[in-house]
């Protein structure tokens, strides 16, 4: 079997309102879709979600840097292909933006492998139960406080028993009041996760988390800079809720200092930053060796396959504002707060041709 066609399709989907976190506000999400066709009729699909971060560059990256290296290759040789693509980028930056299209390609390759095996991806990865718990993660930093009760209350009505809210762009007292509003709306038994997107120093994190935890939070995500490894351990030692982090890390090896220092309680790699399915599997295994749960960031439709197959898979993130479902032929199923994985061979999702017509954009 060999790869015969590499197709990249950028899509822009309006969100319908301004949403954001402690560092950004957006109105659209871009999906950069990568499809690999083979001479045996299999098509592997991967995608990048961009919140306006160089979608034109990401789309062109596949075509200008990787297309020729993929054509004619055996899609089963995932590790060899990914090593070759990394070598191509080492002189201008193996990490960062060049990692995103490589990871989408990795997803597409695993999709082909599982299709050829006639198995859904989660089972091909060694999993058995095609379900995993999800939490509703809102980009609600731009929402007024009086909107939060209805927003998160609706998630509970939809069957979720865990929600996440953005913090870090207001005073500790204001953030705590927002958490109190959500707690009053969802009740005492729902988990509330909070995400600061690296907004604080160690001391600020300690003070603010204490204020938030007066209303019972179940983790604090990215409280401080990803580069302050020792600071993570200091925060862990000073607060009660677990510290979750890792979405900005670009290789499995970057998790080791946090794991070895005890500066992370929940590992949160991002599918497209951290190396695709190959990277997520390696990070899940590293985390398991350190008795750390695995809760991947974003990309729930694909990440759920990996998390459900990982013994330490805890939960996946569903972000309604960044849902891939509107551009898929067969949207993911969320039922009673769980992602129900498709039993179709591969990861089970295909881009809807009508969505390409409706949302397709050109950067020429």
PDB file of N, CA and C in Angstrom, residues 6 176 183 199 251 259 262 267 343 352:
ATOM      1  N   UNK A   6      -2.155  13.694  -1.417  1.00  0.00           N
ATOM      2  CA  UNK A   6      -2.147  14.473  -0.179  1.00  0.00           C
ATOM      3  C   UNK A   6      -2.965  15.734  -0.437  1.00  0.00           C
ATOM      4  N   UNK A 176     -13.212  34.384  41.805  1.00  0.00           N
ATOM      5  CA  UNK A 176     -13.870  33.552  42.810  1.00  0.00           C
ATOM      6  C   UNK A 176     -15.384  33.730  42.759  1.00  0.00           C
ATOM      7  N   UNK A 183     -20.905  27.336  40.737  1.00  0.00           N
ATOM      8  CA  UNK A 183     -21.188  26.317  41.756  1.00  0.00           C
ATOM      9  C   UNK A 183     -22.641  26.372  42.198  1.00  0.00           C
ATOM     10  N   UNK A 199      -1.642  32.520  33.384  1.00  0.00           N
ATOM     11  CA  UNK A 199      -1.819  33.948  33.656  1.00  0.00           C
ATOM     12  C   UNK A 199      -1.045  34.466  34.860  1.00  0.00           C
ATOM     13  N   UNK A 251       6.586  17.857  22.709  1.00  0.00           N
ATOM     14  CA  UNK A 251       7.134  16.506  22.590  1.00  0.00           C
ATOM     15  C   UNK A 251       6.898  15.761  23.885  1.00  0.00           C
ATOM     16  N   UNK A 259       6.878  15.587  35.415  1.00  0.00           N
ATOM     17  CA  UNK A 259       6.528  14.327  36.058  1.00  0.00           C
ATOM     18  C   UNK A 259       7.548  13.945  37.119  1.00  0.00           C
ATOM     19  N   UNK A 262       7.381  16.135  40.304  1.00  0.00           N
ATOM     20  CA  UNK A 262       6.113  16.174  41.020  1.00  0.00           C
ATOM     21  C   UNK A 262       5.343  17.458  40.803  1.00  0.00           C
ATOM     22  N   UNK A 267      -1.916  15.011  33.428  1.00  0.00           N
ATOM     23  CA  UNK A 267      -1.226  15.288  32.168  1.00  0.00           C
ATOM     24  C   UNK A 267      -2.236  15.622  31.085  1.00  0.00           C
ATOM     25  N   UNK A 343     -17.992   2.654  15.951  1.00  0.00           N
ATOM     26  CA  UNK A 343     -17.466   1.314  15.720  1.00  0.00           C
ATOM     27  C   UNK A 343     -17.003   1.124  14.276  1.00  0.00           C
ATOM     28  N   UNK A 352     -17.374  16.384   5.654  1.00  0.00           N
ATOM     29  CA  UNK A 352     -18.552  16.478   4.790  1.00  0.00           C
ATOM     30  C   UNK A 352     -18.209  17.308   3.558  1.00  0.00           C
TER      31      UNK A 352
END
